[in-house]
Amino acid sequence: MHVPDVSVVVIVYNDAERLPTAVQSVLDQTLRGVEVVIVDDCSKDRSYEVAQELAAAHPERVRAFRLPENSGGCGAPRNHGIRQTAGRYVMFLDSDDVLERNACRNMLAAAERTGADLVSGMCVRVHLDNRWNKTTEWYPWIYARTRTLDSITEYPDLLVYDTLSTNKCYRREFLLEQGLEFPVGIHYEDLLFSAQAYVAARRITLIPNHVYFWNVVEKASALSISNRRHEIANFVHRMEIHRRVDELLAAKGHTAIKSAKDAKFLKHDLVLHLRDLPLLGDAYRQEFARLANGYLAGIDPAAYENVTHLQAICAYLLGKEDWDNLLPAADAMTNKGRLCSPLAERDGRVYWCARHIDDPADDEGRRILDVTDQGYHTAPLSSLALGNRLTSYEDDGRGTVTLAGRIVNPLGRIKAETPLKATLEFRARRQIGVRSFTFPVTTVRHAGDTIEWSTTADVASTVRPLGIIDAVWDVRLKLTAGGDRMTTRVSVGGVDLESAARLRVRPRLTRLVSDRFEPEMTKKGNLSYVLTAEGRAAVRTQALLNNAMHGKAAGVVKRSLRRALKARRNLGSGEQKVKLYHEVFSKLPVKKGTVVFESHMGKQYSDSPKAIYEEMVRQGAPFEAIWSYAGGKPTGFPKEATLVRRWSWPYLRALAQAEYWVDNQGFPLALAKRPGTTYIQTWHGSALKRMGFHEPRTKAQGKAGQDRFQAAVDRFDHFLIRSEHDVRTLAKGFRLRDEVLLRTGYPRNDALVEAHRAEAQSGERVRGPLAAELGIDPDKKVLLYAPTFRANADGTVEGFEFPFDVEEFADRLGDRFTLLVRTHYLNSVSLPPSVAGRVVDVSRYHDITPLLALADGLITDYSSVMFDYAVLDRPMLFFAYDYEKYATDIRGTYFDLKEKAPGPVVATADELMQAVGAFDEADAKYAEARQRFLSEFGEYDRGDAARQIVEKFFTRSGK
């Protein structure tokens, strides 16, 4: 008998309806040498009969087995399946999921090419009850490229994050030799089995292909095991599996993996259960705390450094069993951005709560509870999502409800003398026009660290839903405190809604379908109301409607309705916009004299596009300026220009008809440039890191991805450079022709060249109005700290954290220097109150050029701002605390910064402060190095770049 290449073990329990689809996904594999081993876990429905029918229909490829009694989990049927397999490799499939068509072929090819014991590919979660057919790739950054590991220690993230057993292909002899089996009688068996397989494998290969489609139904009537978190046994099983994995890692000496796994436990496993705590009783909480704290005692302390402040706070407060402060923290973690605690302040630092911070022996508590850097004390009140918790809920059984609650007043920022007023809003979640009804809040008053409110709402007489479409209504309280306006969601908290009556309502369409409002708590713990039926006629009509909705005639109607709704949705979709851009807008005539400007994808009015625009205004060039902006209300853009929101219809039309495009990063890649449009790409900085086709990630995209990238950069008619270094790096990285290059320098640096000339001629530093605006002490030197932007391994933006103690910096050097902190535009920073006046956050200033001109010295790491600042011939310090990591990551650098840096390169905070202390000495010592640096990287910055561009393209003489 021919030995199959791959055996797929399909386990099933009470899933007769979906089993054939799962099995068919195996039979349809493009790899033909695949067998199916079905193992039924003693189902009570027809699952085993269906399995036997499939085996009879495909006798050479499908075999069916049945366990004598139900095991209650996935482990026993999978273990039985392993013993029955005949293939050289083994995979696992659940009866409610499917394999990608090429999964077996791709995984087998990778295994045979690399000799791996285990091959893993990407799993995709398919949200079946999502109307948009939403899919989510499972940890895609792990599978960004093909890679082979000789040990799991080479890539611990694989064991820590991808704990699934089903997106993998195992060499059968490997499973048998190692005696690998799933644990039986305990849930979360995948975690332990995967960990054992990872540790035992002599070689592991990862492939960037989709292999497994995990079908998810969020609103299933029967919750999956992992979603039954309200059952304490669920948490008992999770803790036991984690202990077993920890024992395995300890036995193998994998301490680094253990620390990474601990961080993930705090960020993921613990968080899943903490989110439910506000909704569960005291008995559950007590047992949960006992189990969790026993495990937390063994967590590596370093793991707390790799979690968010709220995750660490929750773990700490759980250890103290401080429910009064933990439950608000858990609520804040569930509702991202919500501030649910009144906070406390000590010695200029801000803490999540007052308890635990006054014990001199509890340094850990003060450190973890310190939330100064979150900026709650400095952010405008209107920007804070304040926690608003119900304290009572009553109804009269007819249609009137009385509610009361408390809103957090952080640090007493809403003063006792501030006048208060509020309204309660009922708002339809699915908007058909604007559907909301408001009630005045009768009582709203100051109560120490909270604002208390109460009101009575006659819902029956006031709220008029349509009746079918607007089925869910959310409740919000809008608070006005003096000149500050805040909108808060009303959280249920500990209020019991189980016994609450349904409120009578009068839908506008008909009461024959729905006639009651039922209070409900959302997944995030907030108050909402759901339209239901209670009256006999309504219940009967609802049943008839439900039956009709599933009939044959209804099918035709629903399909037509779906098509109409899809067409309406698609009208505003990115795909439809791109289509209309090319098929409609690009057929319109080009409008002579129109210029579309964009800086950093519409996020700012800044950089070289700004400098060119302002030079055009100075010269009186005949043109119509259109500026792109991203997000909500634009701020800081010129009033005389036409503003269009990025990706809006006016934006697309403007781009299609513009005579010129001017930007510094890239207009949308999907939009082709017309032959009648000239694209001037100013770019946003010389390169230290490798760019474009020099990047390994670009090379790894494959031909299709590379062709798309090439088409995008081929749109550039002109590309500004400031040195021959740019020619060797950026131009070659983007494969630009020499005739595209404009050796003008950067228009944004014209102001810096002029500042340097003026200073050299007069011998004086003129600081200008910006210094006064920032409150700079004229007797202090100004240092600008401008670090580069960093991304996580998965491509997301890292949150900014100071790599040195900013308070220590202010204390040691604040009498001589004012430190300006300017983060990358994708980051934000929050300064402690204690450094006010000595350290100033200037990140809100979009245009960095005036800040560079103001600064007496620059502190950076690897930011391209170093190349611009060189024009000023002023001291630079390079705080390269993670140089080896940054210089040797996958992108690589064009040159060794340590060899060419025109200033000290330091690696520790203490070295940085010593270098700043010797500021004047470094100024003289590195004078020649600064000249060499400018000659190499800024030879074309002569102060006339904007003028050259305007005269060449935008004045009558130039054209």
Tab-separated table of C-alpha atoms in Angstrom, residues 342-695:
chain	number	residue	atom	x	y	z
A	342	PRO	CA	-9.251	59.499	40.722
A	343	LEU	CA	-5.413	59.180	40.926
A	344	ALA	CA	-3.114	60.512	43.661
A	345	GLU	CA	-0.140	62.861	43.691
A	346	ARG	CA	2.969	62.700	45.871
A	347	ASP	CA	6.104	64.834	45.507
A	348	GLY	CA	5.277	65.837	41.945
A	349	ARG	CA	4.554	62.265	40.791
A	350	VAL	CA	1.126	60.946	39.805
A	351	TYR	CA	-0.078	57.474	40.887
A	352	TRP	CA	-3.030	55.265	39.925
A	353	CYS	CA	-4.304	55.211	43.502
A	354	ALA	CA	-3.314	56.491	46.955
A	355	ARG	CA	-3.156	53.095	48.632
A	356	HIS	CA	0.231	51.299	48.688
A	357	ILE	CA	2.361	54.351	47.789
A	358	ASP	CA	2.991	55.712	51.280
A	359	ASP	CA	4.624	52.539	52.588
A	360	PRO	CA	8.384	53.298	52.526
A	361	ALA	CA	9.106	49.571	52.275
A	362	ASP	CA	6.990	49.125	49.123
A	363	ASP	CA	9.251	50.528	46.385
A	364	GLU	CA	7.660	48.151	43.891
A	365	GLY	CA	4.198	49.574	44.513
A	366	ARG	CA	5.307	53.149	43.923
A	367	ARG	CA	7.158	52.158	40.768
A	368	ILE	CA	4.305	50.158	39.225
A	369	LEU	CA	1.508	52.552	40.251
A	370	ASP	CA	3.373	55.591	38.914
A	371	VAL	CA	1.399	56.881	35.901
A	372	THR	CA	3.037	60.290	35.606
A	373	ASP	CA	4.207	59.540	32.071
A	374	GLN	CA	0.626	58.914	30.941
A	375	GLY	CA	-0.011	62.642	31.164
A	376	TYR	CA	-3.392	62.441	32.933
A	377	HIS	CA	-2.486	65.539	34.960
A	378	THR	CA	-1.588	67.674	31.944
A	379	ALA	CA	-3.938	66.480	29.177
A	380	PRO	CA	-6.991	68.718	28.580
A	381	LEU	CA	-9.975	67.472	30.565
A	382	SER	CA	-12.025	67.294	27.372
A	383	SER	CA	-9.546	64.767	25.942
A	384	LEU	CA	-9.848	62.359	28.889
A	385	ALA	CA	-12.366	59.510	28.744
A	386	LEU	CA	-13.463	59.668	32.377
A	387	GLY	CA	-14.877	56.572	34.017
A	388	ASN	CA	-18.595	56.823	34.794
A	389	ARG	CA	-19.950	53.999	36.943
A	390	LEU	CA	-23.601	53.311	37.776
A	391	THR	CA	-24.383	53.300	41.491
A	392	SER	CA	-28.090	52.556	41.227
A	393	TYR	CA	-30.712	51.580	38.659
A	394	GLU	CA	-34.471	51.548	39.240
A	395	ASP	CA	-37.520	51.366	36.987
A	396	ASP	CA	-41.246	51.736	37.562
A	397	GLY	CA	-42.148	48.700	35.467
A	398	ARG	CA	-43.800	50.826	32.807
A	399	GLY	CA	-41.357	53.024	30.944
A	400	THR	CA	-39.523	55.319	33.347
A	401	VAL	CA	-36.055	54.606	34.688
A	402	THR	CA	-34.043	56.331	37.438
A	403	LEU	CA	-30.276	56.121	37.229
A	404	ALA	CA	-27.432	57.418	39.371
A	405	GLY	CA	-23.693	57.231	38.989
A	406	ARG	CA	-20.262	58.629	39.755
A	407	ILE	CA	-17.788	60.161	37.311
A	408	VAL	CA	-14.088	60.115	38.148
A	409	ASN	CA	-12.607	63.535	38.967
A	410	PRO	CA	-8.850	62.927	38.555
A	411	LEU	CA	-6.724	64.836	41.081
A	412	GLY	CA	-9.710	67.096	41.705
A	413	ARG	CA	-9.104	68.841	38.377
A	414	ILE	CA	-12.793	69.734	38.199
A	415	LYS	CA	-12.729	72.304	40.994
A	416	ALA	CA	-15.483	72.518	43.617
A	417	GLU	CA	-16.444	75.985	42.424
A	418	THR	CA	-16.791	74.901	38.764
A	419	PRO	CA	-20.444	75.012	37.586
A	420	LEU	CA	-21.725	71.638	36.387
A	421	LYS	CA	-24.520	70.499	34.098
A	422	ALA	CA	-25.153	67.263	32.251
A	423	THR	CA	-27.462	65.430	29.857
A	424	LEU	CA	-28.117	61.723	29.408
A	425	GLU	CA	-28.205	60.511	25.816
A	426	PHE	CA	-29.763	57.382	24.321
A	427	ARG	CA	-28.144	56.844	20.912
A	428	ALA	CA	-28.814	54.174	18.290
A	429	ARG	CA	-25.704	52.117	17.595
A	430	ARG	CA	-26.589	51.689	13.919
A	431	GLN	CA	-27.267	55.184	12.689
A	432	ILE	CA	-30.102	55.679	10.225
A	433	GLY	CA	-29.725	59.435	9.984
A	434	VAL	CA	-29.065	60.846	13.454
A	435	ARG	CA	-31.021	58.838	16.026
A	436	SER	CA	-30.529	60.078	19.590
A	437	PHE	CA	-32.689	61.324	22.441
A	438	THR	CA	-31.478	63.313	25.435
A	439	PHE	CA	-32.704	63.889	28.997
A	440	PRO	CA	-31.533	66.626	31.355
A	441	VAL	CA	-29.656	65.279	34.373
A	442	THR	CA	-31.535	66.639	37.363
A	443	THR	CA	-28.738	66.340	39.922
A	444	VAL	CA	-25.025	66.715	39.245
A	445	ARG	CA	-22.686	67.768	42.067
A	446	HIS	CA	-19.142	67.662	43.370
A	447	ALA	CA	-18.362	64.787	45.756
A	448	GLY	CA	-14.641	64.842	46.506
A	449	ASP	CA	-12.808	62.755	43.945
A	450	THR	CA	-15.975	62.052	41.940
A	451	ILE	CA	-18.871	63.908	40.338
A	452	GLU	CA	-22.182	62.368	41.422
A	453	TRP	CA	-25.237	62.492	39.192
A	454	SER	CA	-28.776	61.174	39.090
A	455	THR	CA	-31.789	61.598	36.841
A	456	THR	CA	-35.127	60.127	35.873
A	457	ALA	CA	-35.855	59.435	32.218
A	458	ASP	CA	-39.316	58.790	30.810
A	459	VAL	CA	-38.053	56.470	28.091
A	460	ALA	CA	-41.479	55.252	27.002
A	461	SER	CA	-42.699	58.733	26.089
A	462	THR	CA	-39.475	60.119	24.658
A	463	VAL	CA	-37.347	57.493	22.909
A	464	ARG	CA	-38.887	56.513	19.585
A	465	PRO	CA	-36.822	53.873	17.773
A	466	LEU	CA	-37.665	52.926	14.214
A	467	GLY	CA	-38.345	49.414	15.382
A	468	ILE	CA	-36.254	46.920	13.373
A	469	ILE	CA	-32.998	48.392	12.129
A	470	ASP	CA	-31.949	50.355	15.238
A	471	ALA	CA	-32.120	47.417	17.635
A	472	VAL	CA	-29.324	48.430	20.037
A	473	TRP	CA	-29.089	51.766	21.889
A	474	ASP	CA	-26.079	52.948	23.912
A	475	VAL	CA	-26.244	55.291	26.886
A	476	ARG	CA	-23.856	58.220	27.310
A	477	LEU	CA	-23.653	61.054	29.800
A	478	LYS	CA	-22.426	64.412	28.519
A	479	LEU	CA	-20.899	66.557	31.259
A	480	THR	CA	-20.132	70.277	31.030
A	481	ALA	CA	-17.740	71.553	33.706
A	482	GLY	CA	-17.154	75.254	33.187
A	483	GLY	CA	-15.688	75.503	29.692
A	484	ASP	CA	-14.836	71.777	29.439
A	485	ARG	CA	-17.189	69.333	27.754
A	486	MET	CA	-16.795	65.585	28.235
A	487	THR	CA	-18.718	62.578	26.922
A	488	THR	CA	-18.657	59.415	29.033
A	489	ARG	CA	-19.997	55.911	28.539
A	490	VAL	CA	-22.039	54.665	31.493
A	491	SER	CA	-20.580	51.418	32.831
A	492	VAL	CA	-22.805	48.988	34.706
A	493	GLY	CA	-20.280	48.232	37.440
A	494	GLY	CA	-21.776	46.097	40.186
A	495	VAL	CA	-25.397	47.081	39.518
A	496	ASP	CA	-27.690	44.091	38.960
A	497	LEU	CA	-29.652	44.328	35.710
A	498	GLU	CA	-30.970	40.747	35.846
A	499	SER	CA	-34.133	41.763	37.678
A	500	ALA	CA	-34.628	45.033	35.814
A	501	ALA	CA	-37.901	45.376	33.930
A	502	ARG	CA	-38.155	45.856	30.197
A	503	LEU	CA	-39.180	49.418	29.370
A	504	ARG	CA	-42.157	50.024	27.133
A	505	VAL	CA	-41.388	51.842	23.900
A	506	ARG	CA	-43.366	52.886	20.843
A	507	PRO	CA	-41.359	52.157	17.680
A	508	ARG	CA	-42.070	54.472	14.773
A	509	LEU	CA	-42.541	51.654	12.268
A	510	THR	CA	-44.717	49.222	14.212
A	511	ARG	CA	-45.195	47.761	17.682
A	512	LEU	CA	-46.086	44.470	16.042
A	513	VAL	CA	-42.390	43.621	15.823
A	514	SER	CA	-40.878	45.077	19.016
A	515	ASP	CA	-42.371	46.910	21.964
A	516	ARG	CA	-39.850	46.752	24.808
A	517	PHE	CA	-36.392	48.126	25.713
A	518	GLU	CA	-34.371	45.567	27.657
A	519	PRO	CA	-31.343	46.871	29.649
A	520	GLU	CA	-28.200	44.942	28.836
A	521	MET	CA	-24.515	45.044	29.683
A	522	THR	CA	-22.178	45.112	26.659
A	523	LYS	CA	-19.030	42.996	26.371
A	524	LYS	CA	-17.070	45.933	27.730
A	525	GLY	CA	-19.378	46.329	30.711
A	526	ASN	CA	-21.332	49.377	29.503
A	527	LEU	CA	-25.073	50.039	29.711
A	528	SER	CA	-27.153	49.614	26.567
A	529	TYR	CA	-30.746	48.799	25.644
A	530	VAL	CA	-31.949	46.188	23.155
A	531	LEU	CA	-35.292	46.211	21.378
A	532	THR	CA	-37.302	43.055	22.176
A	533	ALA	CA	-40.870	41.816	21.901
A	534	GLU	CA	-43.136	41.126	24.896
A	535	GLY	CA	-46.755	41.730	23.962
A	536	ARG	CA	-48.553	38.732	22.434
A	537	ALA	CA	-49.001	40.417	19.073
A	538	ALA	CA	-45.382	41.525	19.026
A	539	VAL	CA	-44.081	38.082	19.964
A	540	ARG	CA	-46.327	36.415	17.361
A	541	THR	CA	-45.331	38.926	14.662
A	542	GLN	CA	-41.678	38.553	15.575
A	543	ALA	CA	-41.959	34.776	15.183
A	544	LEU	CA	-43.720	35.151	11.826
A	545	LEU	CA	-41.071	37.633	10.734
A	546	ASN	CA	-38.284	35.264	11.759
A	547	ASN	CA	-39.890	32.415	9.830
A	548	ALA	CA	-40.392	34.620	6.808
A	549	MET	CA	-36.805	35.774	6.970
A	550	HIS	CA	-35.667	32.177	6.465
A	551	GLY	CA	-38.052	31.201	3.676
A	552	LYS	CA	-37.252	30.895	-0.037
A	553	ALA	CA	-38.891	34.207	-0.932
A	554	ALA	CA	-36.995	35.891	1.868
A	555	GLY	CA	-33.767	34.515	0.439
A	556	VAL	CA	-34.316	36.378	-2.807
A	557	VAL	CA	-35.179	39.586	-0.946
A	558	LYS	CA	-32.187	39.281	1.392
A	559	ARG	CA	-29.783	38.652	-1.470
A	560	SER	CA	-31.071	41.743	-3.270
A	561	LEU	CA	-30.830	43.763	-0.080
A	562	ARG	CA	-27.268	42.563	0.518
A	563	ARG	CA	-26.275	43.552	-3.003
A	564	ALA	CA	-27.791	47.004	-2.548
A	565	LEU	CA	-26.110	47.502	0.823
A	566	LYS	CA	-22.800	46.228	-0.525
A	567	ALA	CA	-22.992	48.641	-3.460
A	568	ARG	CA	-23.707	51.474	-1.038
A	569	ARG	CA	-20.791	50.481	1.205
A	570	ASN	CA	-18.466	49.973	-1.732
A	571	LEU	CA	-19.142	53.487	-2.956
A	572	GLY	CA	-16.974	54.747	-0.129
A	573	SER	CA	-14.512	51.855	-0.077
A	574	GLY	CA	-10.874	52.274	-0.970
A	575	GLU	CA	-11.245	49.895	-3.912
A	576	GLN	CA	-14.168	51.855	-5.341
A	577	LYS	CA	-12.392	55.176	-4.835
A	578	VAL	CA	-9.315	53.957	-6.691
A	579	LYS	CA	-11.547	52.714	-9.491
A	580	LEU	CA	-13.370	56.044	-9.847
A	581	TYR	CA	-10.070	57.926	-9.608
A	582	HIS	CA	-8.758	56.105	-12.677
A	583	GLU	CA	-11.988	55.715	-14.643
A	584	VAL	CA	-13.660	59.070	-13.965
A	585	PHE	CA	-11.475	61.731	-12.340
A	586	SER	CA	-8.423	60.956	-14.467
A	587	LYS	CA	-10.499	61.608	-17.590
A	588	LEU	CA	-11.131	65.204	-16.506
A	589	PRO	CA	-8.805	67.908	-17.905
A	590	VAL	CA	-5.671	68.825	-15.979
A	591	LYS	CA	-6.125	72.233	-14.328
A	592	LYS	CA	-3.110	74.386	-15.131
A	593	GLY	CA	-1.596	76.153	-12.140
A	594	THR	CA	-2.940	73.739	-9.507
A	595	VAL	CA	-0.472	72.253	-7.027
A	596	VAL	CA	-1.351	69.583	-4.436
A	597	PHE	CA	0.946	69.724	-1.402
A	598	GLU	CA	1.293	67.006	1.209
A	599	SER	CA	3.669	66.538	4.149
A	600	HIS	CA	4.062	63.243	5.996
A	601	MET	CA	0.909	61.808	4.421
A	602	GLY	CA	-1.187	64.788	5.421
A	603	LYS	CA	-0.317	64.757	9.103
A	604	GLN	CA	1.504	68.105	9.088
A	605	TYR	CA	2.039	71.491	7.491
A	606	SER	CA	5.814	71.247	7.513
A	607	ASP	CA	9.064	70.279	5.871
A	608	SER	CA	10.170	71.046	2.301
A	609	PRO	CA	6.639	71.184	0.819
A	610	LYS	CA	5.916	73.999	3.288
A	611	ALA	CA	9.155	75.803	2.355
A	612	ILE	CA	8.347	75.552	-1.378
A	613	TYR	CA	4.776	76.749	-0.824
A	614	GLU	CA	5.907	79.771	1.208
A	615	GLU	CA	8.552	80.664	-1.388
A	616	MET	CA	5.869	80.530	-4.079
A	617	VAL	CA	3.753	82.923	-2.011
A	618	ARG	CA	6.746	85.264	-1.512
A	619	GLN	CA	7.468	85.339	-5.244
A	620	GLY	CA	3.818	85.802	-6.150
A	621	ALA	CA	3.856	82.715	-8.381
A	622	PRO	CA	0.516	82.208	-10.191
A	623	PHE	CA	-0.879	78.980	-8.758
A	624	GLU	CA	-3.764	77.454	-6.805
A	625	ALA	CA	-2.531	75.689	-3.659
A	626	ILE	CA	-4.339	72.595	-2.386
A	627	TRP	CA	-3.067	71.108	0.899
A	628	SER	CA	-3.859	67.577	2.015
A	629	TYR	CA	-4.618	66.886	5.671
A	630	ALA	CA	-5.231	63.634	7.552
A	631	GLY	CA	-7.707	62.880	10.308
A	632	GLY	CA	-10.278	65.257	11.753
A	633	LYS	CA	-10.195	69.040	11.885
A	634	PRO	CA	-7.012	70.400	10.266
A	635	THR	CA	-4.809	72.642	12.418
A	636	GLY	CA	-1.878	74.838	11.434
A	637	PHE	CA	-2.502	74.776	7.691
A	638	PRO	CA	-2.501	78.048	5.669
A	639	LYS	CA	-5.916	79.700	5.612
A	640	GLU	CA	-5.529	80.967	2.054
A	641	ALA	CA	-5.044	77.446	0.653
A	642	THR	CA	-7.754	74.961	-0.281
A	643	LEU	CA	-7.751	72.059	2.206
A	644	VAL	CA	-8.826	68.524	1.296
A	645	ARG	CA	-8.949	65.531	3.612
A	646	ARG	CA	-6.722	62.671	2.536
A	647	TRP	CA	-8.612	59.904	0.661
A	648	SER	CA	-11.765	62.039	0.416
A	649	TRP	CA	-13.479	62.497	-2.962
A	650	PRO	CA	-12.207	66.132	-3.261
A	651	TYR	CA	-8.672	64.851	-2.543
A	652	LEU	CA	-8.873	62.263	-5.301
A	653	ARG	CA	-10.263	64.768	-7.766
A	654	ALA	CA	-7.580	67.326	-6.858
A	655	LEU	CA	-4.802	64.776	-7.429
A	656	ALA	CA	-6.316	63.656	-10.722
A	657	GLN	CA	-6.526	67.221	-12.095
A	658	ALA	CA	-3.399	68.766	-10.540
A	659	GLU	CA	-0.609	70.067	-12.718
A	660	TYR	CA	1.885	69.404	-9.905
A	661	TRP	CA	2.210	67.037	-6.969
A	662	VAL	CA	4.626	68.089	-4.211
A	663	ASP	CA	5.189	65.905	-1.166
A	664	ASN	CA	7.916	64.461	1.054
A	665	GLN	CA	6.839	60.865	1.589
A	666	GLY	CA	4.438	59.444	-0.950
A	667	PHE	CA	0.974	59.983	-2.313
A	668	PRO	CA	-1.192	56.815	-2.136
A	669	LEU	CA	0.561	53.976	-3.965
A	670	ALA	CA	-2.619	52.857	-5.719
A	671	LEU	CA	-3.075	56.173	-7.531
A	672	ALA	CA	-1.329	56.424	-10.879
A	673	LYS	CA	0.068	59.801	-11.906
A	674	ARG	CA	-1.256	61.218	-15.173
A	675	PRO	CA	1.180	62.161	-17.961
A	676	GLY	CA	0.095	65.790	-17.632
A	677	THR	CA	1.018	65.923	-13.924
A	678	THR	CA	4.555	66.625	-12.680
A	679	TYR	CA	5.515	64.918	-9.403
A	680	ILE	CA	8.200	66.690	-7.316
A	681	GLN	CA	9.303	64.399	-4.524
A	682	THR	CA	11.218	66.391	-1.882
A	683	TRP	CA	11.793	63.364	0.399
A	684	HIS	CA	12.178	63.756	4.181
A	685	GLY	CA	15.798	63.051	5.020
A	686	SER	CA	19.108	61.534	4.040
A	687	ALA	CA	19.507	57.868	4.854
A	688	LEU	CA	21.409	56.030	7.539
A	689	LYS	CA	19.216	52.896	7.357
A	690	ARG	CA	18.962	51.019	4.065
A	691	MET	CA	16.035	52.042	1.886
A	692	GLY	CA	13.888	50.753	-0.958
A	693	PHE	CA	15.306	47.836	-2.914
A	694	HIS	CA	18.330	47.794	-0.619
A	695	GLU	CA	16.030	46.610	2.201
